[in-house]
Coordinates of C-alpha atoms in Angstrom, one line a residue:
Chain A
M97 CA -135.4 -79.2 -148.0
E98 CA -132.9 -76.4 -148.7
K99 CA -129.3 -77.4 -148.0
R100 CA -126.6 -74.7 -147.3
D101 CA -123.1 -75.8 -146.4
T102 CA -122.1 -72.4 -145.2
D103 CA -124.5 -72.0 -142.3
K104 CA -123.2 -71.4 -138.8
L105 CA -124.3 -73.0 -135.6
I106 CA -123.0 -71.3 -132.5
I107 CA -122.4 -73.4 -129.4
D108 CA -120.5 -72.1 -126.4
H109 CA -119.1 -69.1 -128.3
T110 CA -117.8 -71.2 -131.1
A111 CA -119.3 -70.9 -134.6
Y112 CA -119.4 -74.3 -136.4
T113 CA -119.7 -74.4 -140.2
T114 CA -122.5 -76.9 -140.9
R115 CA -125.9 -77.4 -142.5
L116 CA -129.0 -76.4 -140.4
N117 CA -132.0 -78.6 -140.6
S118 CA -135.3 -77.1 -141.7
R119 CA -136.9 -77.3 -138.3
F120 CA -134.0 -75.4 -136.7
A121 CA -133.8 -72.9 -139.5
A122 CA -137.5 -72.2 -139.1
R123 CA -137.6 -72.0 -135.3
K124 CA -139.4 -69.1 -133.8
P125 CA -137.9 -67.1 -131.0
Y126 CA -139.6 -67.8 -127.7
T127 CA -142.2 -65.3 -126.6
P128 CA -143.4 -65.3 -123.0
P129 CA -147.2 -65.7 -122.6
V130 CA -149.1 -62.4 -122.1
A131 CA -151.9 -62.7 -119.5
G132 CA -154.2 -60.3 -121.3
R133 CA -154.3 -62.4 -124.5
I134 CA -157.1 -64.9 -124.8
Q135 CA -155.6 -67.5 -127.2
S136 CA -157.0 -70.7 -128.7
F137 CA -155.2 -73.6 -127.1
I138 CA -156.4 -75.9 -129.8
P139 CA -157.5 -75.3 -133.4
G140 CA -161.3 -75.0 -133.5
T141 CA -164.4 -72.9 -134.3
V142 CA -165.5 -69.8 -132.3
V143 CA -169.0 -70.5 -131.1
E144 CA -169.6 -67.3 -129.1
V145 CA -167.8 -64.2 -128.1
L146 CA -169.2 -63.1 -124.7
V147 CA -167.6 -59.6 -124.5
N148 CA -167.5 -56.4 -126.5
P149 CA -164.6 -53.9 -126.8
G150 CA -164.6 -51.6 -123.8
D151 CA -166.3 -54.2 -121.4
T152 CA -164.9 -54.5 -118.0
V153 CA -164.1 -58.1 -117.0
K154 CA -162.9 -59.9 -113.9
E155 CA -160.4 -62.7 -113.6
G156 CA -162.3 -66.0 -114.3
D157 CA -165.0 -64.4 -116.5
D158 CA -165.9 -66.4 -119.6
I159 CA -164.7 -64.5 -122.7
V160 CA -165.0 -66.9 -125.7
I161 CA -166.6 -70.3 -126.3
L162 CA -164.4 -72.3 -128.6
E163 CA -165.5 -75.6 -130.1
A164 CA -162.9 -78.2 -130.8
M165 CA -163.0 -82.0 -130.8
K166 CA -166.8 -81.7 -130.3
M167 CA -166.2 -80.0 -127.0
K168 CA -167.3 -76.5 -126.1
N169 CA -164.4 -74.9 -124.2
R170 CA -164.9 -71.8 -122.1
L171 CA -161.9 -69.5 -122.4
K172 CA -161.6 -67.3 -119.3
S173 CA -159.9 -64.1 -118.5
H174 CA -156.7 -64.4 -116.5
L175 CA -157.0 -60.9 -115.1
D176 CA -159.3 -58.0 -114.1
G177 CA -159.3 -55.4 -116.9
K178 CA -160.9 -53.9 -120.0
V179 CA -161.5 -55.6 -123.3
V180 CA -159.3 -53.7 -125.8
A181 CA -159.8 -55.8 -128.9
V182 CA -162.1 -58.6 -130.2
N183 CA -160.4 -60.2 -133.2
V184 CA -163.0 -63.0 -134.0
K185 CA -166.7 -63.5 -134.5
P186 CA -168.8 -66.6 -134.1
G187 CA -168.2 -69.1 -136.8
D188 CA -164.6 -68.2 -137.3
R189 CA -162.2 -71.1 -137.6
V190 CA -159.0 -70.4 -135.7
T191 CA -155.6 -72.0 -135.6
K192 CA -153.8 -73.0 -132.4
G193 CA -152.4 -70.0 -130.6
A194 CA -154.5 -67.4 -132.4
V195 CA -155.2 -64.3 -130.3
L196 CA -159.0 -64.1 -130.0
V197 CA -159.5 -61.3 -127.5
E198 CA -157.1 -58.9 -125.9
I199 CA -157.6 -57.6 -122.3
A200 CA -155.6 -54.9 -120.6
Chain B
M107 CA -159.3 -142.3 -160.3
A108 CA -160.6 -140.6 -157.2
M109 CA -157.2 -139.3 -156.4
E110 CA -156.8 -137.6 -159.7
R111 CA -160.2 -135.9 -159.4
K112 CA -159.4 -134.8 -155.9
I113 CA -156.1 -133.3 -156.9
R114 CA -157.8 -131.5 -159.8
E115 CA -160.4 -130.1 -157.3
L116 CA -157.6 -128.9 -155.0
K117 CA -155.9 -127.2 -157.9
E118 CA -159.1 -125.4 -158.9
K119 CA -159.7 -124.3 -155.3
R120 CA -156.1 -123.0 -155.1
E121 CA -156.4 -121.1 -158.4
K122 CA -159.5 -119.4 -157.1
M123 CA -157.7 -118.3 -153.9
L124 CA -154.6 -117.2 -155.8
L125 CA -156.7 -114.6 -157.6
G126 CA -157.4 -112.8 -154.4
G127 CA -160.0 -110.1 -154.8
G128 CA -160.3 -110.9 -158.6
E129 CA -158.9 -109.5 -161.8
E130 CA -160.6 -106.1 -161.6
A131 CA -159.2 -105.4 -158.1
I132 CA -155.7 -106.6 -159.2
V133 CA -155.8 -104.1 -162.2
K134 CA -156.6 -101.3 -159.7
Q135 CA -153.8 -102.4 -157.4
K136 CA -151.3 -102.4 -160.3
A137 CA -152.4 -99.0 -161.5
M138 CA -151.3 -97.6 -158.1
G139 CA -147.8 -99.0 -158.7
K140 CA -148.5 -101.8 -156.2
N141 CA -147.8 -105.5 -156.5
T142 CA -150.3 -108.1 -155.2
A143 CA -149.7 -109.6 -151.8
R144 CA -148.3 -112.9 -153.2
E145 CA -146.1 -111.1 -155.7
R146 CA -144.6 -109.1 -152.9
I147 CA -143.9 -112.1 -150.8
M148 CA -142.3 -113.9 -153.8
A149 CA -140.2 -110.8 -154.5
I150 CA -138.7 -110.8 -151.0
L151 CA -138.2 -114.5 -150.5
D152 CA -135.7 -116.7 -152.3
A153 CA -137.2 -118.1 -155.5
G154 CA -139.4 -121.1 -155.0
T155 CA -139.2 -121.1 -151.2
F156 CA -142.6 -119.7 -150.3
N157 CA -144.9 -122.1 -148.5
E158 CA -148.4 -120.7 -148.0
Y159 CA -150.6 -121.6 -145.0
D160 CA -154.2 -121.0 -144.2
M161 CA -155.2 -120.3 -147.8
F162 CA -158.7 -121.6 -147.3
V163 CA -159.4 -119.7 -144.1
E164 CA -162.9 -118.1 -144.1
H165 CA -164.5 -115.6 -141.8
D166 CA -167.8 -116.4 -140.1
A167 CA -169.1 -112.9 -139.6
R168 CA -172.9 -112.8 -140.2
D169 CA -173.9 -109.2 -139.7
F170 CA -174.3 -106.4 -142.3
G171 CA -174.5 -108.8 -145.1
M172 CA -171.1 -110.4 -144.4
D173 CA -172.7 -113.9 -144.4
K174 CA -173.1 -113.5 -148.2
K175 CA -169.5 -112.2 -148.7
N176 CA -166.8 -114.6 -149.6
L177 CA -163.3 -113.1 -148.9
P178 CA -160.5 -115.3 -150.4
S179 CA -158.0 -116.2 -147.7
D180 CA -159.7 -113.6 -145.6
G181 CA -157.6 -110.8 -147.1
V182 CA -154.1 -111.9 -145.9
V183 CA -151.5 -114.2 -147.2
I184 CA -149.2 -116.0 -144.7
G185 CA -146.4 -118.5 -144.9
T186 CA -142.7 -119.2 -144.5
G187 CA -139.8 -119.2 -146.8
T188 CA -136.1 -118.1 -146.9
V189 CA -134.2 -114.9 -147.6
H190 CA -130.6 -115.5 -148.5
G191 CA -131.2 -119.0 -147.2
N192 CA -132.4 -117.8 -143.8
P193 CA -135.8 -119.0 -142.8
V194 CA -138.4 -116.3 -142.2
A195 CA -142.1 -116.1 -141.4
I196 CA -144.0 -113.6 -143.5
F197 CA -147.5 -112.2 -143.9
A198 CA -148.9 -109.8 -146.5
Q199 CA -152.3 -108.1 -146.3
D200 CA -154.2 -108.4 -149.6
F201 CA -155.7 -105.0 -150.4
T202 CA -157.7 -106.5 -153.3
V203 CA -159.8 -108.5 -150.8
A204 CA -162.1 -106.1 -148.9
G205 CA -159.4 -103.5 -148.8
G206 CA -157.2 -105.8 -146.8
S207 CA -159.4 -105.0 -143.8
L208 CA -158.6 -106.8 -140.6
G209 CA -161.3 -109.1 -139.2
L210 CA -161.0 -111.9 -136.6
M211 CA -159.8 -114.7 -139.0
H212 CA -157.5 -112.3 -140.8
S213 CA -155.9 -111.4 -137.5
R214 CA -155.7 -115.1 -136.4
K215 CA -153.7 -115.9 -139.6
I216 CA -151.3 -113.1 -138.7
T217 CA -150.9 -114.1 -135.1
K218 CA -150.5 -117.8 -136.2
M219 CA -147.4 -116.6 -138.2
M220 CA -146.2 -114.5 -135.3
D221 CA -146.5 -117.4 -132.9
H222 CA -144.7 -119.6 -135.4
A223 CA -141.9 -117.0 -135.9
L224 CA -141.3 -116.7 -132.1
K225 CA -141.4 -120.4 -131.5
M226 CA -139.0 -121.2 -134.3
R227 CA -136.9 -118.2 -133.4
I228 CA -136.9 -116.8 -137.0
P229 CA -137.5 -113.3 -138.2
L230 CA -141.0 -112.0 -139.0
I231 CA -141.7 -109.9 -142.0
G232 CA -145.1 -108.2 -142.1
I233 CA -146.4 -106.4 -145.2
N234 CA -149.1 -103.9 -144.4
D235 CA -151.7 -102.8 -147.0
S236 CA -155.0 -102.4 -145.3
G237 CA -157.9 -100.0 -145.0
G238 CA -158.0 -100.8 -141.3
A239 CA -160.4 -102.6 -139.0
R240 CA -163.2 -104.6 -140.7
I241 CA -166.0 -102.6 -139.1
Q242 CA -168.6 -105.2 -139.8
E243 CA -166.8 -107.5 -137.4
G244 CA -166.9 -105.0 -134.6
V245 CA -164.9 -105.6 -131.4
N246 CA -163.5 -108.9 -132.9
S247 CA -161.5 -106.7 -135.2
L248 CA -160.1 -104.7 -132.3
A249 CA -159.3 -107.9 -130.4
G250 CA -157.3 -108.9 -133.5
Y251 CA -155.2 -105.8 -133.4
G252 CA -154.6 -106.2 -129.6
E253 CA -153.4 -109.8 -130.1
I254 CA -151.0 -108.6 -132.8
F255 CA -149.6 -105.7 -130.6
F256 CA -149.1 -108.1 -127.7
R257 CA -147.1 -110.5 -129.8
N258 CA -145.0 -107.7 -131.3
T259 CA -144.0 -106.7 -127.8
I260 CA -143.3 -110.2 -126.5
S261 CA -141.2 -111.0 -129.6
S262 CA -139.3 -107.7 -129.4
G263 CA -135.6 -108.4 -128.9
V264 CA -136.1 -112.1 -129.4
I265 CA -136.6 -112.3 -133.1
P266 CA -136.1 -109.5 -135.7
Q267 CA -139.4 -108.0 -136.7
I268 CA -139.6 -106.1 -140.0
S269 CA -142.6 -104.1 -141.1
V270 CA -143.2 -103.1 -144.7
I271 CA -145.8 -100.4 -145.4
L272 CA -147.1 -100.9 -148.9
G273 CA -150.4 -99.1 -148.9
P274 CA -152.5 -97.5 -146.2
C275 CA -151.8 -98.4 -142.6
A276 CA -154.1 -96.2 -140.5
G277 CA -155.6 -95.9 -137.1
G278 CA -154.7 -98.5 -134.5
A279 CA -153.0 -100.6 -137.2
V280 CA -150.0 -98.3 -137.2
Y281 CA -149.0 -99.6 -133.8
S282 CA -147.9 -102.9 -135.0
P283 CA -145.2 -101.4 -137.2
A284 CA -144.3 -98.9 -134.5
L285 CA -143.6 -101.8 -132.1
T286 CA -141.3 -103.6 -134.6
D287 CA -137.6 -103.1 -135.3
F288 CA -137.5 -101.7 -138.8
V289 CA -140.2 -100.0 -140.9
F290 CA -139.8 -99.8 -144.7
V291 CA -141.8 -97.3 -146.8
V292 CA -142.2 -96.5 -150.5
D293 CA -142.8 -93.1 -151.9
N294 CA -146.4 -92.4 -152.9
I295 CA -147.5 -95.8 -151.8
S296 CA -147.1 -95.9 -148.0
K297 CA -149.5 -93.9 -145.8
M298 CA -149.4 -94.1 -142.0
F299 CA -151.4 -92.0 -139.6
I300 CA -153.6 -92.3 -136.5
T301 CA -156.3 -90.0 -137.7
G302 CA -156.7 -89.3 -141.5
P303 CA -157.1 -86.0 -143.3
E304 CA -161.0 -86.4 -143.3
V305 CA -161.2 -86.6 -139.5
I306 CA -158.7 -83.8 -139.0
K307 CA -160.6 -81.6 -141.3
T308 CA -164.0 -82.2 -139.6
V309 CA -162.7 -82.0 -136.1
L310 CA -160.0 -79.3 -136.3
G311 CA -160.7 -77.6 -139.6
E312 CA -157.1 -78.2 -140.8
E313 CA -156.7 -79.3 -144.4
I314 CA -153.9 -81.6 -145.4
S315 CA -153.3 -84.3 -148.0
M316 CA -152.7 -87.9 -147.1
E317 CA -149.2 -87.7 -148.5
S318 CA -148.2 -84.6 -146.5
L319 CA -149.8 -86.0 -143.3
G320 CA -148.3 -89.5 -143.3
G321 CA -146.6 -90.3 -146.6
A322 CA -143.2 -92.1 -146.9
R323 CA -141.2 -88.9 -146.9
V324 CA -142.9 -87.5 -143.8
H325 CA -142.1 -90.7 -141.8
C326 CA -138.5 -90.8 -143.0
E327 CA -137.7 -87.1 -142.5
I328 CA -140.0 -85.7 -139.8
T329 CA -141.5 -88.3 -137.5
G330 CA -138.7 -90.9 -137.6
N331 CA -141.4 -93.7 -137.7
A332 CA -139.8 -95.2 -140.8
H333 CA -136.3 -96.4 -141.3
F334 CA -135.9 -97.1 -145.0
F335 CA -137.2 -95.0 -147.9
A336 CA -137.6 -96.4 -151.4
A337 CA -138.8 -94.9 -154.7
S338 CA -140.4 -98.2 -155.8
E339 CA -141.5 -101.5 -154.3
D340 CA -138.7 -103.3 -156.1
E341 CA -136.1 -101.0 -154.4
C342 CA -137.8 -101.6 -151.1
F343 CA -137.6 -105.4 -151.5
S344 CA -133.9 -105.3 -152.2
Q345 CA -133.4 -103.1 -149.1
I346 CA -135.2 -105.7 -147.0
K347 CA -133.0 -108.5 -148.3
R348 CA -129.9 -106.4 -147.6
L349 CA -131.0 -105.8 -144.1
V350 CA -131.6 -109.5 -143.5
S351 CA -128.1 -110.2 -144.6
F352 CA -126.7 -108.1 -141.7
I353 CA -128.8 -109.3 -138.8
P354 CA -128.9 -112.6 -136.9
R355 CA -132.1 -114.7 -137.0
N356 CA -132.7 -114.4 -133.3
N357 CA -131.1 -113.2 -130.1
Q358 CA -129.3 -116.5 -129.3
V359 CA -127.2 -116.6 -132.4
R360 CA -124.7 -114.3 -134.1
A361 CA -125.2 -112.8 -137.5
A362 CA -123.6 -114.9 -140.3
F363 CA -119.9 -114.2 -140.8
T364 CA -118.7 -113.3 -144.3
E365 CA -115.2 -113.2 -145.7
T366 CA -113.2 -110.2 -144.9
I367 CA -112.9 -107.6 -147.6
P368 CA -110.5 -104.7 -147.0
P369 CA -111.9 -101.2 -147.5
D370 CA -111.5 -99.5 -150.9
A371 CA -107.9 -98.3 -151.3
G372 CA -109.3 -95.0 -152.5
Y373 CA -110.1 -93.8 -149.0
D374 CA -107.3 -91.7 -147.4
I375 CA -108.4 -91.7 -143.8
D376 CA -105.7 -89.2 -142.8
K377 CA -107.4 -86.6 -145.1
I378 CA -111.1 -86.9 -144.3
V379 CA -111.3 -84.9 -141.0
P380 CA -110.2 -81.3 -141.0
G381 CA -108.0 -80.3 -138.1
D382 CA -110.1 -77.2 -137.3
P383 CA -112.9 -78.5 -135.1
T384 CA -115.4 -76.0 -136.5
L385 CA -115.2 -77.3 -140.1
P386 CA -117.6 -79.9 -141.5
Y387 CA -117.0 -83.2 -143.2
D388 CA -119.1 -86.3 -143.9
V389 CA -118.5 -88.9 -141.1
R390 CA -119.8 -91.6 -143.4
E391 CA -116.5 -91.3 -145.2
V392 CA -114.7 -92.3 -142.1
I393 CA -117.0 -95.3 -141.7
R394 CA -116.4 -96.4 -145.3
A395 CA -112.7 -95.9 -144.8
V396 CA -112.7 -98.5 -141.9
A397 CA -115.5 -100.9 -142.8
D398 CA -115.1 -104.1 -144.8
G399 CA -115.5 -103.4 -148.5
S400 CA -116.2 -99.8 -147.6
D401 CA -119.8 -101.0 -147.3
F402 CA -122.1 -99.1 -145.0
F403 CA -125.9 -99.8 -144.8
E404 CA -127.3 -96.6 -143.4
I405 CA -130.5 -96.6 -141.3
Q406 CA -132.9 -93.6 -141.0
E407 CA -130.7 -91.7 -143.5
M408 CA -133.2 -88.8 -143.8
Y409 CA -134.1 -88.4 -140.1
A410 CA -132.0 -86.5 -137.5
R411 CA -129.1 -86.4 -139.9
N412 CA -126.8 -85.1 -137.2
M413 CA -126.5 -88.7 -136.0
V414 CA -125.5 -91.4 -138.4
I415 CA -126.5 -95.1 -137.6
G416 CA -126.2 -98.2 -139.6
F417 CA -124.7 -101.6 -140.2
G418 CA -121.4 -102.6 -141.7
R419 CA -118.9 -105.4 -141.3
M420 CA -115.5 -105.6 -139.7
G421 CA -113.5 -108.7 -140.3
G422 CA -116.6 -110.4 -141.6
R423 CA -118.8 -109.8 -138.6
T424 CA -121.7 -107.4 -138.5
V425 CA -121.2 -104.3 -136.4
G426 CA -123.4 -101.3 -135.7
F427 CA -121.9 -97.9 -136.4
V428 CA -123.1 -94.8 -134.4
A429 CA -121.5 -91.6 -135.4
N430 CA -122.0 -87.8 -134.9
Q431 CA -122.3 -86.1 -138.3
P432 CA -120.4 -82.7 -138.2
M433 CA -121.8 -81.6 -141.5
E434 CA -125.4 -81.6 -140.2
M435 CA -126.2 -79.4 -137.3
A436 CA -122.5 -79.6 -136.3
G437 CA -123.3 -83.2 -135.1
V438 CA -125.1 -82.1 -131.9
L439 CA -127.1 -84.3 -129.7
D440 CA -130.8 -83.2 -129.7
V441 CA -134.2 -84.7 -129.0
D442 CA -134.4 -86.6 -132.4
S443 CA -130.8 -87.7 -132.7
S444 CA -130.8 -89.0 -129.2
D445 CA -133.9 -91.1 -129.9
K446 CA -132.4 -92.3 -133.1
A447 CA -129.1 -93.4 -131.6
A448 CA -130.6 -94.9 -128.4
R449 CA -133.0 -97.2 -130.2
F450 CA -130.3 -98.4 -132.5
I451 CA -127.9 -99.1 -129.7
R452 CA -130.6 -101.2 -127.9
Y453 CA -131.3 -103.1 -131.2
C454 CA -127.6 -104.0 -131.5
D455 CA -127.3 -104.9 -127.9
A456 CA -130.4 -107.2 -128.1
F457 CA -129.0 -109.0 -131.1
S458 CA -125.4 -109.3 -130.1
I459 CA -124.1 -106.8 -132.6
P460 CA -120.9 -105.0 -131.5
L461 CA -121.1 -101.2 -131.4
I462 CA -118.5 -98.9 -133.0
T463 CA -119.0 -95.3 -132.0
L464 CA -117.3 -92.4 -133.8
V465 CA -117.3 -89.2 -131.8
D466 CA -117.1 -85.6 -133.0
L467 CA -119.7 -83.4 -131.3
P468 CA -119.8 -79.9 -129.7
G469 CA -122.4 -81.1 -127.1
Y470 CA -126.2 -80.7 -126.9
L471 CA -128.2 -78.3 -129.0
P472 CA -129.1 -75.1 -127.0
G473 CA -132.5 -73.6 -127.3
V474 CA -135.9 -73.1 -125.7
D475 CA -137.6 -75.5 -128.1
Q476 CA -135.1 -78.3 -127.3
E477 CA -135.5 -77.8 -123.5
H478 CA -139.3 -77.7 -123.8
A479 CA -139.3 -80.7 -126.1
G480 CA -137.7 -82.6 -123.3
V481 CA -134.0 -82.9 -124.4
I482 CA -133.2 -83.9 -120.8
R483 CA -135.3 -87.1 -120.9
H484 CA -134.6 -87.8 -124.6
G485 CA -130.8 -87.2 -124.1
A486 CA -130.9 -89.6 -121.1
K487 CA -131.9 -92.4 -123.5
V488 CA -128.4 -92.4 -125.0
L489 CA -126.7 -92.7 -121.6
Y490 CA -129.1 -95.5 -120.7
A491 CA -128.7 -97.4 -123.9
Y492 CA -124.9 -97.3 -123.9
S493 CA -124.7 -98.1 -120.2
E494 CA -126.9 -101.1 -120.3
A495 CA -125.4 -102.5 -123.6
T496 CA -123.2 -105.5 -122.9
V497 CA -122.1 -106.1 -126.5
P498 CA -118.5 -105.1 -127.3
K499 CA -118.4 -101.3 -127.3
L500 CA -115.5 -99.7 -129.2
T501 CA -115.2 -95.9 -129.3
V502 CA -113.1 -93.7 -131.6
I503 CA -112.9 -90.0 -130.7
L504 CA -112.1 -88.3 -134.0
R505 CA -112.1 -84.7 -132.9
K506 CA -114.3 -82.8 -130.5
A507 CA -115.8 -84.6 -127.5
Y508 CA -117.1 -81.8 -125.2
G509 CA -119.1 -81.9 -122.0
G510 CA -122.1 -84.1 -121.6
G511 CA -121.7 -85.2 -125.3
Y512 CA -118.3 -86.7 -124.5
I513 CA -119.9 -88.8 -121.6
A514 CA -122.9 -89.9 -123.6
M515 CA -121.1 -91.1 -126.7
S516 CA -119.9 -94.4 -125.4
S517 CA -117.3 -93.1 -123.1
R518 CA -115.1 -95.2 -120.8
H519 CA -117.3 -94.1 -118.0
L520 CA -120.3 -95.9 -119.6
R521 CA -118.1 -99.0 -119.9
A522 CA -116.8 -98.7 -123.4
D523 CA -114.4 -101.6 -123.8
F524 CA -111.9 -99.8 -126.0
V525 CA -111.6 -96.0 -126.3
L526 CA -109.3 -94.8 -129.0
A527 CA -108.5 -91.2 -129.8
W528 CA -107.0 -89.6 -132.9
P529 CA -104.4 -86.9 -132.3
T530 CA -107.0 -84.3 -133.4
A531 CA -109.2 -85.3 -130.4
E532 CA -110.3 -82.5 -128.0
I533 CA -111.7 -84.1 -124.9
A534 CA -112.8 -81.3 -122.6
V535 CA -115.8 -79.8 -120.7
M536 CA -116.4 -77.4 -123.6
G537 CA -114.6 -75.8 -126.5
P538 CA -111.7 -73.4 -125.8
E539 CA -113.7 -70.3 -126.6
G540 CA -116.5 -71.0 -124.2
A541 CA -114.2 -72.3 -121.5
A542 CA -111.8 -69.3 -121.6
N543 CA -114.8 -66.9 -121.4
I544 CA -115.9 -68.5 -118.2
I545 CA -112.6 -69.3 -116.5
F546 CA -110.9 -66.0 -117.3
R547 CA -113.9 -63.7 -117.3
K548 CA -112.3 -61.3 -114.8
E549 CA -109.0 -61.1 -116.6
I550 CA -110.7 -60.6 -120.0
T551 CA -113.1 -57.8 -118.8
S552 CA -110.5 -55.9 -116.8
A553 CA -107.8 -56.1 -119.5
A554 CA -106.9 -53.0 -121.5
D555 CA -107.6 -54.9 -124.7
P556 CA -110.3 -57.5 -123.8
D557 CA -110.3 -59.0 -127.3
E558 CA -106.5 -59.6 -127.2
M559 CA -106.7 -61.0 -123.7
R560 CA -109.6 -63.3 -124.8
R561 CA -107.5 -64.6 -127.7
Q562 CA -104.6 -65.2 -125.4
K563 CA -106.6 -67.1 -122.9
V564 CA -108.4 -69.1 -125.5
D565 CA -105.1 -70.2 -126.9
E566 CA -103.8 -71.0 -123.4
Y567 CA -106.8 -73.2 -122.8
R568 CA -106.6 -74.8 -126.2
E569 CA -102.9 -75.6 -125.7
K570 CA -103.6 -77.1 -122.3
F571 CA -106.9 -79.0 -122.7
A572 CA -107.9 -79.2 -126.3
N573 CA -106.1 -82.5 -126.9
P574 CA -106.5 -86.2 -126.2
Y575 CA -103.6 -86.4 -123.8
V576 CA -105.3 -85.1 -120.6
A577 CA -107.9 -87.9 -120.9
A578 CA -105.1 -90.3 -121.9
S579 CA -103.2 -89.4 -118.8
R580 CA -106.1 -90.6 -116.7
G581 CA -106.6 -93.8 -118.7
Y582 CA -110.0 -92.6 -120.0
V583 CA -108.6 -93.1 -123.4
D584 CA -106.7 -96.4 -124.0
A585 CA -104.6 -95.3 -126.9
V586 CA -104.0 -92.2 -129.0
I587 CA -103.7 -93.5 -132.6
E588 CA -103.0 -92.3 -136.1
P589 CA -106.1 -92.4 -138.2
S590 CA -104.6 -95.0 -140.5
E591 CA -104.3 -97.4 -137.5
T592 CA -108.0 -97.2 -136.8
R593 CA -109.2 -100.3 -138.7
R594 CA -106.4 -102.5 -137.4
M595 CA -107.1 -101.4 -133.8
L596 CA -110.9 -101.9 -134.2
L597 CA -110.4 -105.4 -135.7
H598 CA -108.1 -106.2 -132.8
G599 CA -110.6 -104.9 -130.3
L600 CA -113.4 -107.0 -131.8
E601 CA -111.2 -110.0 -131.7
V602 CA -110.3 -109.5 -128.1
S603 CA -113.9 -109.0 -127.1
E604 CA -115.2 -112.0 -129.0
N605 CA -116.1 -113.8 -125.7
K606 CA -117.0 -110.7 -123.7
D607 CA -119.0 -111.7 -120.7
V608 CA -120.6 -109.1 -118.4
Q609 CA -123.0 -110.0 -115.6
M610 CA -125.6 -107.4 -114.8
P611 CA -127.5 -107.3 -111.5
W612 CA -130.7 -109.2 -111.6
K613 CA -133.7 -107.1 -112.5
K614 CA -137.1 -107.7 -114.0
H615 CA -136.4 -104.9 -116.4
G616 CA -135.0 -101.4 -116.2
I617 CA -137.0 -98.2 -116.5
P618 CA -135.5 -96.4 -119.4
P619 CA -136.4 -92.8 -119.9
F620 CA -138.9 -93.6 -122.7

């Protein structure tokens, strides 16, 4: 763990000279969820991709089947739209939060 | 000469048992830097005080070829002895016997010792070194774990329970240590996890080594499951003995008094804390400057370093120190530091150990991750723990005490018995910069020179509120003292509160924000 004595932590407009812990130093800025992104909610393996780029989909349509913890999970579209990107193929192992398919 | 023969027979039987899983298994154990179960017990206990029970216990499992397997002492060594002359009950799983796996009789030996410890009101020390459930014994093995967890819970707050992880402790087995008061781990030897690397790999496709998943360092730095980190088993054993010297043997008696040793003359308490509230320092120096013999036994040293907790002595009596650490994350309260402090406060309260709180914090850590990690309910634990604690509570406000942080850190409002403040104390809703920006926003934005106006208003606020005297004028602070008066005032406070008696309303139990 890297230790820096000259780090600053700002609280209520005041900059405190202190060390930052590694978790804080490595924190990612918050990004709001995007409805068109089909993301893995758990690490797992892609079993089937049910759409192709250019397909028209409706809210609630199955987009990807993701296997994790011996369960086959159907990931559904959150909106009506067009598939603009398919980033995975069957057999791919994906981490949690990976963007599998994008719909616009 | 029947007696002589029978004694010889007993000796032979004992010798056999003392070999545990046999010489080959012992060589393997040693190669890993590990001692045998009985060696570990002897190393912790005072020389010659170990009395072993249930040496000849045998399992009666019949399935999967178990009827042909002889497991000496059924893979666990139990008994009683003393540490610094204090009686303790102890058990040590023997990895050389069937990997220290837990079957029915193995668990019955452990629970026998647990029942004994509770009945006799003496501390329990458990040494874990086990591959897990003895699968051949099926549900009997699960029953065994359940019986252990139940006793851990019932004994909690009655007798001290110490867990020592000296090998694998995986799956359900981890919950016994998790339910106990203090967990000791040793680098490269201790491994704790619910699901191991193999399962994680097959189910989730994530690859990780045992050490990175649940090694000693991980549990000391990241998870907070462990309290004491040692580089070797020997270091671990001396840490255990040191801990036992600070704590009482049960919740009905006080920890042993020692003679009063003044702090080292080398500490100049007036010079430790910088006057500028934004500058860091090591709060442990303040603790050492006031504690007997400048001796401080820190707990969870590597976890949530922005909060310092541990034992020391004041006037020969054990006290628990809780202190914000300005040199780490500015000493903020966050999810982890709240958990760390709250649990320790409850430990001290359960075992009649007075609490000394040193305050210097800017408040709670802002951020989405903290809010989403539940800093509300975790932070509430500190309020709960201090409020319900009826042991003597002494508070020293060294410097900043802002906002919710001021309230949480053993304030008068949570029934601190003595609240002292140094002249450097700033007791206010927030720091001058933040406060001026809110109160004087109109004046600042409409000024010809906003920066100059802001500076003026910040100074105005600082002059008025960034001091201990506003709180002192309301009686929230009992006395504003010079740093060099701190030890004398704390000793006096402890003396005055020697017979503190607080009656709480009857309840079955509270509902702390777990």
